[in-house]
Amino acid sequence: MSNEVLLVSKTTLNEMKEYYKSHLKPNTPPGSLFAAKKGAVNITAYKSGKVLFQGNNSTNEVTIWKAKGEITKKKPKVKSVDSSLPNGFSDWSVLGSDEVGTGSYFGPLTVVAAYVDRSQFELLRELGVRDSKEMTDKEICRVAKDLVTFLPYSLLNVMPEKYNHIQPTMTQGKMKAVLHNQALHHVLTKIAPITPEAILIDQFELPTTYFKHIQDQTVQVKENVYFQTKGESHHLAVAAASIIARYAFLTGLEDLTKEAGTKIPSGAGSNVDLVAAKLLKRGGVSLLNKYVKLHFANTEKAKKIAGYK
Ligand code: MN
């Protein structure tokens, strides 16, 4: 499968929409202007002016529009960061995983695994995939909405109520390991018979601890698994997983904000204690249970502020 990205003007975008009128798909991915399927080629046009051509013979389709746009070919930029990964790892087709929300008192714990084939590197860069820690929330949401339309991925979102139900019998480390293992397994099943050249987990604990944590799981993804801290700067698959996870986490916070009718913040600083105290006064621990990870030290602080015993 080949992918190409063309950057065109607003006028050309509209011209394209007219041209593909009889091939338009009923559903357009979020953030896109239109989506069409002509023969084996999927065409997705984004409001930014980027148009993706995916599938066999996509080059033929691109040829029609080449004169009216520009093909932006950036050389993959690989940061030289110390790692124990094999040489050339960033050029492999990799299944990557990452989690978000472990350090935030409010909101879910979100784990995502995503598979990125080497033929998609260019496309991902064009869409703006990079280290999610360097991206604004707005950027993350925009890019994630594009990614979920075509990347094979698995998203496990554990909202606080469920988290608090599991947590007393499971450390957060074990919970993370189990979720990573599950998400990885889901994607492996989705992409079969294709198998990734490697699996990369954004390292959150020692590999030996990780494998101990998943020992009791019926399915254990163990083969070809690599661990790397700051995994998102070592492979686009982890960067993509991280972006989707962050997007889901932010959406989780938004949902909780709507439910509470008050802004639900992320993090674990003193500002979150005040919001938690407010919820405690409103509905006690049983209400707070729906919003926060109860085992955090913030719970005791919030109780003090609320004058709650
Ligand atoms: Mn991480």
PDB file of N, CA and C in Angstrom, residues 85-139:
ATOM      1  N   LEU A  85      17.882   0.434  21.616  1.00  0.00           N
ATOM      2  CA  LEU A  85      17.164  -0.150  20.488  1.00  0.00           C
ATOM      3  C   LEU A  85      18.141  -0.465  19.356  1.00  0.00           C
ATOM      4  N   PRO A  86      17.801  -1.493  18.547  1.00  0.00           N
ATOM      5  CA  PRO A  86      18.694  -1.846  17.442  1.00  0.00           C
ATOM      6  C   PRO A  86      18.854  -0.680  16.460  1.00  0.00           C
ATOM      7  N   ASN A  87      19.949  -0.658  15.736  1.00  0.00           N
ATOM      8  CA  ASN A  87      20.184   0.367  14.721  1.00  0.00           C
ATOM      9  C   ASN A  87      19.071   0.359  13.688  1.00  0.00           C
ATOM     10  N   GLY A  88      18.637   1.532  13.285  1.00  0.00           N
ATOM     11  CA  GLY A  88      17.615   1.625  12.248  1.00  0.00           C
ATOM     12  C   GLY A  88      16.213   1.327  12.734  1.00  0.00           C
ATOM     13  N   PHE A  89      16.042   1.230  14.042  1.00  0.00           N
ATOM     14  CA  PHE A  89      14.744   0.849  14.617  1.00  0.00           C
ATOM     15  C   PHE A  89      13.623   1.772  14.168  1.00  0.00           C
ATOM     16  N   SER A  90      13.920   3.057  14.071  1.00  0.00           N
ATOM     17  CA  SER A  90      12.869   4.035  13.728  1.00  0.00           C
ATOM     18  C   SER A  90      12.336   3.841  12.311  1.00  0.00           C
ATOM     19  N   ASP A  91      13.030   3.035  11.489  1.00  0.00           N
ATOM     20  CA  ASP A  91      12.561   2.766  10.125  1.00  0.00           C
ATOM     21  C   ASP A  91      11.749   1.477  10.026  1.00  0.00           C
ATOM     22  N   TRP A  92      11.564   0.802  11.152  1.00  0.00           N
ATOM     23  CA  TRP A  92      10.813  -0.460  11.120  1.00  0.00           C
ATOM     24  C   TRP A  92       9.308  -0.207  11.207  1.00  0.00           C
ATOM     25  N   SER A  93       8.541  -1.204  10.769  1.00  0.00           N
ATOM     26  CA  SER A  93       7.095  -1.173  10.969  1.00  0.00           C
ATOM     27  C   SER A  93       6.819  -1.678  12.381  1.00  0.00           C
ATOM     28  N   VAL A  94       6.281  -0.798  13.207  1.00  0.00           N
ATOM     29  CA  VAL A  94       6.244  -1.082  14.644  1.00  0.00           C
ATOM     30  C   VAL A  94       4.847  -0.909  15.243  1.00  0.00           C
ATOM     31  N   LEU A  95       4.555  -1.773  16.202  1.00  0.00           N
ATOM     32  CA  LEU A  95       3.365  -1.617  17.034  1.00  0.00           C
ATOM     33  C   LEU A  95       3.829  -0.957  18.332  1.00  0.00           C
ATOM     34  N   GLY A  96       3.311   0.228  18.614  1.00  0.00           N
ATOM     35  CA  GLY A  96       3.774   0.977  19.780  1.00  0.00           C
ATOM     36  C   GLY A  96       2.660   1.197  20.788  1.00  0.00           C
ATOM     37  N   SER A  97       3.029   1.387  22.050  1.00  0.00           N
ATOM     38  CA  SER A  97       2.000   1.672  23.053  1.00  0.00           C
ATOM     39  C   SER A  97       2.476   2.698  24.072  1.00  0.00           C
ATOM     40  N   ASP A  98       1.496   3.421  24.597  1.00  0.00           N
ATOM     41  CA  ASP A  98       1.788   4.449  25.595  1.00  0.00           C
ATOM     42  C   ASP A  98       0.544   4.677  26.446  1.00  0.00           C
ATOM     43  N   GLU A  99       0.731   5.284  27.620  1.00  0.00           N
ATOM     44  CA  GLU A  99      -0.428   5.565  28.470  1.00  0.00           C
ATOM     45  C   GLU A  99      -0.409   7.012  28.932  1.00  0.00           C
ATOM     46  N   VAL A 100      -1.580   7.503  29.278  1.00  0.00           N
ATOM     47  CA  VAL A 100      -1.739   8.882  29.754  1.00  0.00           C
ATOM     48  C   VAL A 100      -2.677   8.869  30.957  1.00  0.00           C
ATOM     49  N   GLY A 101      -2.445   9.763  31.888  1.00  0.00           N
ATOM     50  CA  GLY A 101      -3.384   9.919  33.003  1.00  0.00           C
ATOM     51  C   GLY A 101      -2.924   9.315  34.306  1.00  0.00           C
ATOM     52  N   THR A 102      -1.762   8.657  34.298  1.00  0.00           N
ATOM     53  CA  THR A 102      -1.316   7.982  35.524  1.00  0.00           C
ATOM     54  C   THR A 102      -0.978   8.988  36.625  1.00  0.00           C
ATOM     55  N   GLY A 103      -0.537  10.194  36.233  1.00  0.00           N
ATOM     56  CA  GLY A 103      -0.157  11.181  37.230  1.00  0.00           C
ATOM     57  C   GLY A 103      -1.224  12.227  37.481  1.00  0.00           C
ATOM     58  N   SER A 104      -2.369  12.051  36.844  1.00  0.00           N
ATOM     59  CA  SER A 104      -3.435  13.032  37.022  1.00  0.00           C
ATOM     60  C   SER A 104      -4.478  12.511  38.014  1.00  0.00           C
ATOM     61  N   TYR A 105      -4.767  13.342  39.018  1.00  0.00           N
ATOM     62  CA  TYR A 105      -5.746  12.956  40.047  1.00  0.00           C
ATOM     63  C   TYR A 105      -7.121  12.780  39.421  1.00  0.00           C
ATOM     64  N   PHE A 106      -7.537  13.749  38.633  1.00  0.00           N
ATOM     65  CA  PHE A 106      -8.822  13.662  37.949  1.00  0.00           C
ATOM     66  C   PHE A 106      -8.663  12.926  36.621  1.00  0.00           C
ATOM     67  N   GLY A 107      -9.724  12.283  36.214  1.00  0.00           N
ATOM     68  CA  GLY A 107      -9.768  11.727  34.863  1.00  0.00           C
ATOM     69  C   GLY A 107      -9.304  10.287  34.765  1.00  0.00           C
ATOM     70  N   PRO A 108      -9.426   9.750  33.557  1.00  0.00           N
ATOM     71  CA  PRO A 108      -9.163   8.324  33.345  1.00  0.00           C
ATOM     72  C   PRO A 108      -7.676   7.968  33.263  1.00  0.00           C
ATOM     73  N   LEU A 109      -7.415   6.689  33.253  1.00  0.00           N
ATOM     74  CA  LEU A 109      -6.118   6.135  32.867  1.00  0.00           C
ATOM     75  C   LEU A 109      -6.345   5.555  31.468  1.00  0.00           C
ATOM     76  N   THR A 110      -5.577   6.047  30.530  1.00  0.00           N
ATOM     77  CA  THR A 110      -5.807   5.680  29.137  1.00  0.00           C
ATOM     78  C   THR A 110      -4.579   5.018  28.536  1.00  0.00           C
ATOM     79  N   VAL A 111      -4.760   3.842  27.959  1.00  0.00           N
ATOM     80  CA  VAL A 111      -3.654   3.157  27.295  1.00  0.00           C
ATOM     81  C   VAL A 111      -4.027   2.935  25.831  1.00  0.00           C
ATOM     82  N   VAL A 112      -3.085   3.249  24.954  1.00  0.00           N
ATOM     83  CA  VAL A 112      -3.333   3.059  23.520  1.00  0.00           C
ATOM     84  C   VAL A 112      -2.163   2.318  22.881  1.00  0.00           C
ATOM     85  N   ALA A 113      -2.500   1.376  22.020  1.00  0.00           N
ATOM     86  CA  ALA A 113      -1.495   0.733  21.171  1.00  0.00           C
ATOM     87  C   ALA A 113      -1.877   1.048  19.731  1.00  0.00           C
ATOM     88  N   ALA A 114      -0.874   1.358  18.900  1.00  0.00           N
ATOM     89  CA  ALA A 114      -1.151   1.673  17.498  1.00  0.00           C
ATOM     90  C   ALA A 114      -0.067   1.088  16.606  1.00  0.00           C
ATOM     91  N   TYR A 115      -0.494   0.597  15.457  1.00  0.00           N
ATOM     92  CA  TYR A 115       0.471   0.017  14.510  1.00  0.00           C
ATOM     93  C   TYR A 115       0.752   1.005  13.389  1.00  0.00           C
ATOM     94  N   VAL A 116       2.029   1.256  13.151  1.00  0.00           N
ATOM     95  CA  VAL A 116       2.424   2.133  12.056  1.00  0.00           C
ATOM     96  C   VAL A 116       3.349   1.374  11.100  1.00  0.00           C
ATOM     97  N   ASP A 117       2.841   1.176   9.898  1.00  0.00           N
ATOM     98  CA  ASP A 117       3.624   0.539   8.852  1.00  0.00           C
ATOM     99  C   ASP A 117       4.609   1.570   8.292  1.00  0.00           C
ATOM    100  N   ARG A 118       5.774   1.108   7.874  1.00  0.00           N
ATOM    101  CA  ARG A 118       6.799   2.045   7.386  1.00  0.00           C
ATOM    102  C   ARG A 118       6.312   2.898   6.209  1.00  0.00           C
ATOM    103  N   SER A 119       5.350   2.367   5.431  1.00  0.00           N
ATOM    104  CA  SER A 119       4.825   3.130   4.288  1.00  0.00           C
ATOM    105  C   SER A 119       4.001   4.336   4.743  1.00  0.00           C
ATOM    106  N   GLN A 120       3.704   4.398   6.031  1.00  0.00           N
ATOM    107  CA  GLN A 120       2.863   5.497   6.532  1.00  0.00           C
ATOM    108  C   GLN A 120       3.648   6.610   7.221  1.00  0.00           C
ATOM    109  N   PHE A 121       4.957   6.452   7.311  1.00  0.00           N
ATOM    110  CA  PHE A 121       5.762   7.461   8.024  1.00  0.00           C
ATOM    111  C   PHE A 121       5.534   8.872   7.476  1.00  0.00           C
ATOM    112  N   GLU A 122       5.637   8.956   6.128  1.00  0.00           N
ATOM    113  CA  GLU A 122       5.506  10.247   5.448  1.00  0.00           C
ATOM    114  C   GLU A 122       4.159  10.887   5.788  1.00  0.00           C
ATOM    115  N   LEU A 123       3.155  10.067   5.682  1.00  0.00           N
ATOM    116  CA  LEU A 123       1.780  10.500   5.944  1.00  0.00           C
ATOM    117  C   LEU A 123       1.635  11.030   7.375  1.00  0.00           C
ATOM    118  N   LEU A 124       2.169  10.302   8.325  1.00  0.00           N
ATOM    119  CA  LEU A 124       2.068  10.702   9.729  1.00  0.00           C
ATOM    120  C   LEU A 124       2.774  12.025   9.986  1.00  0.00           C
ATOM    121  N   ARG A 125       3.922  12.184   9.364  1.00  0.00           N
ATOM    122  CA  ARG A 125       4.649  13.445   9.527  1.00  0.00           C
ATOM    123  C   ARG A 125       3.870  14.597   8.930  1.00  0.00           C
ATOM    124  N   GLU A 126       3.262  14.329   7.767  1.00  0.00           N
ATOM    125  CA  GLU A 126       2.460  15.370   7.111  1.00  0.00           C
ATOM    126  C   GLU A 126       1.285  15.778   7.992  1.00  0.00           C
ATOM    127  N   LEU A 127       0.714  14.814   8.672  1.00  0.00           N
ATOM    128  CA  LEU A 127      -0.430  15.105   9.538  1.00  0.00           C
ATOM    129  C   LEU A 127       0.000  15.822  10.814  1.00  0.00           C
ATOM    130  N   GLY A 128       1.294  15.821  11.068  1.00  0.00           N
ATOM    131  CA  GLY A 128       1.794  16.577  12.225  1.00  0.00           C
ATOM    132  C   GLY A 128       2.125  15.732  13.438  1.00  0.00           C
ATOM    133  N   VAL A 129       2.321  14.422  13.233  1.00  0.00           N
ATOM    134  CA  VAL A 129       2.659  13.560  14.366  1.00  0.00           C
ATOM    135  C   VAL A 129       4.081  13.844  14.841  1.00  0.00           C
ATOM    136  N   ARG A 130       4.203  14.185  16.110  1.00  0.00           N
ATOM    137  CA  ARG A 130       5.507  14.360  16.741  1.00  0.00           C
ATOM    138  C   ARG A 130       5.323  14.120  18.225  1.00  0.00           C
ATOM    139  N   ASP A 131       6.323  14.425  19.002  1.00  0.00           N
ATOM    140  CA  ASP A 131       6.257  14.199  20.438  1.00  0.00           C
ATOM    141  C   ASP A 131       5.063  14.949  21.040  1.00  0.00           C
ATOM    142  N   SER A 132       4.114  14.200  21.608  1.00  0.00           N
ATOM    143  CA  SER A 132       2.879  14.836  22.085  1.00  0.00           C
ATOM    144  C   SER A 132       3.135  15.842  23.205  1.00  0.00           C
ATOM    145  N   LYS A 133       4.271  15.697  23.877  1.00  0.00           N
ATOM    146  CA  LYS A 133       4.576  16.640  24.959  1.00  0.00           C
ATOM    147  C   LYS A 133       4.918  18.025  24.412  1.00  0.00           C
ATOM    148  N   GLU A 134       5.243  18.069  23.112  1.00  0.00           N
ATOM    149  CA  GLU A 134       5.555  19.365  22.486  1.00  0.00           C
ATOM    150  C   GLU A 134       4.342  19.927  21.755  1.00  0.00           C
ATOM    151  N   MET A 135       3.201  19.240  21.854  1.00  0.00           N
ATOM    152  CA  MET A 135       2.015  19.678  21.114  1.00  0.00           C
ATOM    153  C   MET A 135       0.979  20.297  22.052  1.00  0.00           C
ATOM    154  N   THR A 136       0.222  21.272  21.542  1.00  0.00           N
ATOM    155  CA  THR A 136      -0.858  21.852  22.341  1.00  0.00           C
ATOM    156  C   THR A 136      -2.037  20.873  22.339  1.00  0.00           C
ATOM    157  N   ASP A 137      -2.933  21.044  23.309  1.00  0.00           N
ATOM    158  CA  ASP A 137      -4.115  20.178  23.374  1.00  0.00           C
ATOM    159  C   ASP A 137      -4.915  20.253  22.081  1.00  0.00           C
ATOM    160  N   LYS A 138      -4.984  21.455  21.526  1.00  0.00           N
ATOM    161  CA  LYS A 138      -5.752  21.667  20.301  1.00  0.00           C
ATOM    162  C   LYS A 138      -5.143  20.860  19.141  1.00  0.00           C
ATOM    163  N   GLU A 139      -3.815  20.921  19.040  1.00  0.00           N
ATOM    164  CA  GLU A 139      -3.105  20.181  17.996  1.00  0.00           C
ATOM    165  C   GLU A 139      -3.329  18.683  18.167  1.00  0.00           C
TER     166      GLU A 139
END
